[in-house]
Amino acid sequence: MKAFASIASEYLDLRLVFLGASDVELPSLRNLCTKEGLAARVSFFTDIPHAQIAEHFRQASIFVLPSRQEPFGIVLLEAGCFALPVISSKVGGIPEIIDDTLTGLLVNPDQPDELANALRSVLNDPARGRAMGQKLRLRVIREFTWTHAHDQYVRLVNS
């Protein structure tokens, strides 16, 4: 939210959409949104069925996952299926999925200025964002399917 607030005046058509489970942070995010005067440009979708997530991906232009911790980040694979430019924190297993500057951008956690700069770089160069999204999509198809996991497992068992 802080990263969005810092760039909102530069990109007047930009909207922020939060998707996820309800938790204790939601009221403070809503309050920050109101305090920053951005309530009309921010939407919150909580606890929505997984079957409805694809429509949100289809409507997105960038996917951001600013996690403080993330063991794997399967949602990044989902964003990759939609060839979205991805910006995420370099924590946990995320760098195993996102190759910084090739298939997405990685930022340090809890650094809203760094996240804002990454957003600017994608917004100011949409062709670069689309290229990263396409490369991520190809990587997801090539390396993160059930067929690939099965083949890797068979190789491991047979070695």
PDB file of C-alpha atoms in Angstrom:
ATOM      1  CA  MET A   1       0.000   0.000   0.000  1.00  0.00           C
ATOM      2  CA  LYS A   2       2.821   2.397   0.833  1.00  0.00           C
ATOM      3  CA  ALA A   3       4.528   1.703  -2.509  1.00  0.00           C
ATOM      4  CA  PHE A   4       1.264   2.308  -4.371  1.00  0.00           C
ATOM      5  CA  ALA A   5       0.634   5.510  -2.421  1.00  0.00           C
ATOM      6  CA  SER A   6       4.055   6.827  -3.373  1.00  0.00           C
ATOM      7  CA  ILE A   7       3.465   6.364  -7.125  1.00  0.00           C
ATOM      8  CA  ALA A   8      -0.302   6.908  -7.389  1.00  0.00           C
ATOM      9  CA  SER A   9      -0.003  10.567  -8.398  1.00  0.00           C
ATOM     10  CA  GLU A  10       2.338   9.610 -11.274  1.00  0.00           C
ATOM     11  CA  TYR A  11      -0.047   7.007 -12.741  1.00  0.00           C
ATOM     12  CA  LEU A  12      -3.571   8.360 -12.423  1.00  0.00           C
ATOM     13  CA  ASP A  13      -5.195   5.356 -14.146  1.00  0.00           C
ATOM     14  CA  LEU A  14      -3.413   2.827 -11.914  1.00  0.00           C
ATOM     15  CA  ARG A  15      -5.544   0.775  -9.539  1.00  0.00           C
ATOM     16  CA  LEU A  16      -4.482  -1.528  -6.734  1.00  0.00           C
ATOM     17  CA  VAL A  17      -6.298  -4.790  -6.080  1.00  0.00           C
ATOM     18  CA  PHE A  18      -5.669  -6.846  -2.964  1.00  0.00           C
ATOM     19  CA  LEU A  19      -6.592 -10.535  -3.144  1.00  0.00           C
ATOM     20  CA  GLY A  20      -6.236 -12.856  -0.203  1.00  0.00           C
ATOM     21  CA  ALA A  21      -7.563 -14.228   3.002  1.00  0.00           C
ATOM     22  CA  SER A  22      -9.027 -12.001   5.685  1.00  0.00           C
ATOM     23  CA  ASP A  23      -6.607 -11.406   8.509  1.00  0.00           C
ATOM     24  CA  VAL A  24      -5.789  -8.961  11.287  1.00  0.00           C
ATOM     25  CA  GLU A  25      -3.914  -6.618   8.900  1.00  0.00           C
ATOM     26  CA  LEU A  26      -6.939  -5.907   6.702  1.00  0.00           C
ATOM     27  CA  PRO A  27      -8.426  -3.069   8.808  1.00  0.00           C
ATOM     28  CA  SER A  28      -5.074  -1.273   8.982  1.00  0.00           C
ATOM     29  CA  LEU A  29      -4.654  -1.595   5.197  1.00  0.00           C
ATOM     30  CA  ARG A  30      -8.125  -0.169   4.652  1.00  0.00           C
ATOM     31  CA  ASN A  31      -7.373   2.686   7.064  1.00  0.00           C
ATOM     32  CA  LEU A  32      -4.078   3.456   5.340  1.00  0.00           C
ATOM     33  CA  CYS A  33      -5.882   3.471   2.016  1.00  0.00           C
ATOM     34  CA  THR A  34      -8.393   6.008   3.318  1.00  0.00           C
ATOM     35  CA  LYS A  35      -5.699   8.087   5.024  1.00  0.00           C
ATOM     36  CA  GLU A  36      -3.759   8.314   1.741  1.00  0.00           C
ATOM     37  CA  GLY A  37      -6.926   9.385  -0.101  1.00  0.00           C
ATOM     38  CA  LEU A  38      -6.834   6.347  -2.370  1.00  0.00           C
ATOM     39  CA  ALA A  39      -9.981   4.470  -1.359  1.00  0.00           C
ATOM     40  CA  ALA A  40     -11.538   4.984  -4.817  1.00  0.00           C
ATOM     41  CA  ARG A  41      -8.494   3.384  -6.478  1.00  0.00           C
ATOM     42  CA  VAL A  42      -8.027   0.371  -4.194  1.00  0.00           C
ATOM     43  CA  SER A  43     -10.184  -2.763  -4.105  1.00  0.00           C
ATOM     44  CA  PHE A  44     -10.098  -5.550  -1.553  1.00  0.00           C
ATOM     45  CA  PHE A  45     -11.251  -9.062  -2.445  1.00  0.00           C
ATOM     46  CA  THR A  46     -11.026 -11.377   0.530  1.00  0.00           C
ATOM     47  CA  ASP A  47     -11.741 -15.058   0.887  1.00  0.00           C
ATOM     48  CA  ILE A  48     -12.937 -15.446  -2.693  1.00  0.00           C
ATOM     49  CA  PRO A  49     -13.203 -18.951  -4.149  1.00  0.00           C
ATOM     50  CA  HIS A  50     -10.114 -20.099  -6.026  1.00  0.00           C
ATOM     51  CA  ALA A  51     -12.216 -20.628  -9.144  1.00  0.00           C
ATOM     52  CA  GLN A  52     -12.695 -16.851  -9.352  1.00  0.00           C
ATOM     53  CA  ILE A  53      -8.994 -15.998  -9.135  1.00  0.00           C
ATOM     54  CA  ALA A  54      -8.333 -16.493 -12.865  1.00  0.00           C
ATOM     55  CA  GLU A  55     -10.592 -13.567 -13.761  1.00  0.00           C
ATOM     56  CA  HIS A  56      -8.519 -11.286 -11.528  1.00  0.00           C
ATOM     57  CA  PHE A  57      -5.329 -12.462 -13.216  1.00  0.00           C
ATOM     58  CA  ARG A  58      -6.890 -11.782 -16.640  1.00  0.00           C
ATOM     59  CA  GLN A  59      -7.656  -8.210 -15.638  1.00  0.00           C
ATOM     60  CA  ALA A  60      -4.274  -7.508 -14.049  1.00  0.00           C
ATOM     61  CA  SER A  61      -1.392  -5.755 -15.743  1.00  0.00           C
ATOM     62  CA  ILE A  62       1.227  -6.501 -13.054  1.00  0.00           C
ATOM     63  CA  PHE A  63       1.322  -9.033 -10.230  1.00  0.00           C
ATOM     64  CA  VAL A  64       3.030  -8.020  -6.977  1.00  0.00           C
ATOM     65  CA  LEU A  65       3.811 -10.351  -4.079  1.00  0.00           C
ATOM     66  CA  PRO A  66       5.620  -8.314  -1.394  1.00  0.00           C
ATOM     67  CA  SER A  67       5.940 -11.178   1.097  1.00  0.00           C
ATOM     68  CA  ARG A  68       8.030 -11.071   4.234  1.00  0.00           C
ATOM     69  CA  GLN A  69       8.267 -14.854   4.052  1.00  0.00           C
ATOM     70  CA  GLU A  70       7.133 -17.311   1.423  1.00  0.00           C
ATOM     71  CA  PRO A  71       8.143 -20.973   1.348  1.00  0.00           C
ATOM     72  CA  PHE A  72       7.406 -21.448  -2.370  1.00  0.00           C
ATOM     73  CA  GLY A  73       4.893 -18.993  -3.805  1.00  0.00           C
ATOM     74  CA  ILE A  74       2.634 -21.095  -6.013  1.00  0.00           C
ATOM     75  CA  VAL A  75       0.682 -17.908  -6.737  1.00  0.00           C
ATOM     76  CA  LEU A  76       3.717 -16.799  -8.759  1.00  0.00           C
ATOM     77  CA  LEU A  77       3.259 -19.849 -10.985  1.00  0.00           C
ATOM     78  CA  GLU A  78      -0.384 -18.868 -11.412  1.00  0.00           C
ATOM     79  CA  ALA A  79       0.613 -15.311 -12.364  1.00  0.00           C
ATOM     80  CA  GLY A  80       3.152 -16.813 -14.761  1.00  0.00           C
ATOM     81  CA  CYS A  81       0.435 -18.828 -16.490  1.00  0.00           C
ATOM     82  CA  PHE A  82      -1.148 -15.494 -17.384  1.00  0.00           C
ATOM     83  CA  ALA A  83       2.222 -14.065 -18.546  1.00  0.00           C
ATOM     84  CA  LEU A  84       1.997 -11.248 -16.035  1.00  0.00           C
ATOM     85  CA  PRO A  85       5.034  -9.174 -15.149  1.00  0.00           C
ATOM     86  CA  VAL A  86       5.862 -10.154 -11.574  1.00  0.00           C
ATOM     87  CA  ILE A  87       7.456  -8.116  -8.819  1.00  0.00           C
ATOM     88  CA  SER A  88       8.104 -10.005  -5.615  1.00  0.00           C
ATOM     89  CA  SER A  89      10.221 -10.048  -2.491  1.00  0.00           C
ATOM     90  CA  LYS A  90      13.439 -12.019  -2.571  1.00  0.00           C
ATOM     91  CA  VAL A  91      12.576 -14.266   0.362  1.00  0.00           C
ATOM     92  CA  GLY A  92      12.145 -17.995   0.859  1.00  0.00           C
ATOM     93  CA  GLY A  93      11.620 -19.993  -2.316  1.00  0.00           C
ATOM     94  CA  ILE A  94      10.649 -17.026  -4.483  1.00  0.00           C
ATOM     95  CA  PRO A  95      14.118 -16.627  -6.078  1.00  0.00           C
ATOM     96  CA  GLU A  96      13.835 -20.268  -7.189  1.00  0.00           C
ATOM     97  CA  ILE A  97      10.869 -19.220  -9.337  1.00  0.00           C
ATOM     98  CA  ILE A  98      11.680 -15.638 -10.310  1.00  0.00           C
ATOM     99  CA  ASP A  99      15.005 -14.952 -12.036  1.00  0.00           C
ATOM    100  CA  ASP A 100      15.574 -11.270 -11.239  1.00  0.00           C
ATOM    101  CA  THR A 101      15.309  -9.022 -14.319  1.00  0.00           C
ATOM    102  CA  LEU A 102      14.688 -12.022 -16.603  1.00  0.00           C
ATOM    103  CA  THR A 103      11.346 -13.507 -15.484  1.00  0.00           C
ATOM    104  CA  GLY A 104      10.404 -10.775 -13.011  1.00  0.00           C
ATOM    105  CA  LEU A 105      11.815  -8.303 -10.540  1.00  0.00           C
ATOM    106  CA  LEU A 106      12.899  -9.085  -6.999  1.00  0.00           C
ATOM    107  CA  VAL A 107      12.990  -6.540  -4.198  1.00  0.00           C
ATOM    108  CA  ASN A 108      13.946  -6.648  -0.552  1.00  0.00           C
ATOM    109  CA  PRO A 109      11.050  -7.184   1.865  1.00  0.00           C
ATOM    110  CA  ASP A 110       9.667  -4.211   3.804  1.00  0.00           C
ATOM    111  CA  GLN A 111      11.191  -1.696   1.389  1.00  0.00           C
ATOM    112  CA  PRO A 112       8.264   0.270  -0.083  1.00  0.00           C
ATOM    113  CA  ASP A 113      10.588   2.673  -1.939  1.00  0.00           C
ATOM    114  CA  GLU A 114      12.340  -0.229  -3.641  1.00  0.00           C
ATOM    115  CA  LEU A 115       8.992  -1.778  -4.533  1.00  0.00           C
ATOM    116  CA  ALA A 116       7.751   1.568  -5.880  1.00  0.00           C
ATOM    117  CA  ASN A 117      10.844   1.868  -8.089  1.00  0.00           C
ATOM    118  CA  ALA A 118      10.302  -1.650  -9.429  1.00  0.00           C
ATOM    119  CA  LEU A 119       6.691  -0.765 -10.218  1.00  0.00           C
ATOM    120  CA  ARG A 120       7.828   2.391 -12.002  1.00  0.00           C
ATOM    121  CA  SER A 121      10.290   0.415 -14.096  1.00  0.00           C
ATOM    122  CA  VAL A 122       7.552  -1.938 -15.327  1.00  0.00           C
ATOM    123  CA  LEU A 123       4.965   0.804 -15.789  1.00  0.00           C
ATOM    124  CA  ASN A 124       7.412   2.996 -17.712  1.00  0.00           C
ATOM    125  CA  ASP A 125       8.549   0.153 -19.951  1.00  0.00           C
ATOM    126  CA  PRO A 126       5.523  -2.081 -20.590  1.00  0.00           C
ATOM    127  CA  ALA A 127       7.323  -3.972 -23.366  1.00  0.00           C
ATOM    128  CA  ARG A 128       9.962  -5.068 -20.857  1.00  0.00           C
ATOM    129  CA  GLY A 129       7.208  -6.115 -18.443  1.00  0.00           C
ATOM    130  CA  ARG A 130       5.463  -8.140 -21.134  1.00  0.00           C
ATOM    131  CA  ALA A 131       8.769  -9.799 -22.087  1.00  0.00           C
ATOM    132  CA  MET A 132       9.433 -10.803 -18.466  1.00  0.00           C
ATOM    133  CA  GLY A 133       5.874 -12.118 -18.186  1.00  0.00           C
ATOM    134  CA  GLN A 134       6.263 -14.208 -21.354  1.00  0.00           C
ATOM    135  CA  LYS A 135       9.585 -15.616 -20.139  1.00  0.00           C
ATOM    136  CA  LEU A 136       8.002 -16.518 -16.809  1.00  0.00           C
ATOM    137  CA  ARG A 137       5.098 -18.201 -18.598  1.00  0.00           C
ATOM    138  CA  LEU A 138       7.502 -20.307 -20.665  1.00  0.00           C
ATOM    139  CA  ARG A 139       9.467 -21.218 -17.548  1.00  0.00           C
ATOM    140  CA  VAL A 140       6.302 -22.260 -15.702  1.00  0.00           C
ATOM    141  CA  ILE A 141       5.200 -24.419 -18.642  1.00  0.00           C
ATOM    142  CA  ARG A 142       8.649 -25.949 -19.018  1.00  0.00           C
ATOM    143  CA  GLU A 143       9.640 -26.488 -15.372  1.00  0.00           C
ATOM    144  CA  PHE A 144       6.615 -26.396 -13.089  1.00  0.00           C
ATOM    145  CA  THR A 145       4.015 -28.747 -14.536  1.00  0.00           C
ATOM    146  CA  TRP A 146       2.904 -31.997 -12.929  1.00  0.00           C
ATOM    147  CA  THR A 147       4.404 -33.829 -15.910  1.00  0.00           C
ATOM    148  CA  HIS A 148       7.789 -32.226 -15.311  1.00  0.00           C
ATOM    149  CA  ALA A 149       7.599 -32.983 -11.572  1.00  0.00           C
ATOM    150  CA  HIS A 150       6.730 -36.606 -12.384  1.00  0.00           C
ATOM    151  CA  ASP A 151       9.629 -36.902 -14.831  1.00  0.00           C
ATOM    152  CA  GLN A 152      12.049 -35.435 -12.294  1.00  0.00           C
ATOM    153  CA  TYR A 153      10.800 -37.835  -9.635  1.00  0.00           C
ATOM    154  CA  VAL A 154      11.201 -40.834 -11.980  1.00  0.00           C
ATOM    155  CA  ARG A 155      14.765 -39.723 -12.783  1.00  0.00           C
ATOM    156  CA  LEU A 156      15.515 -39.436  -9.074  1.00  0.00           C
ATOM    157  CA  VAL A 157      14.120 -42.891  -8.301  1.00  0.00           C
ATOM    158  CA  ASN A 158      15.972 -44.473 -11.234  1.00  0.00           C
ATOM    159  CA  SER A 159      19.348 -42.920 -10.445  1.00  0.00           C
TER     160      SER A 159
END
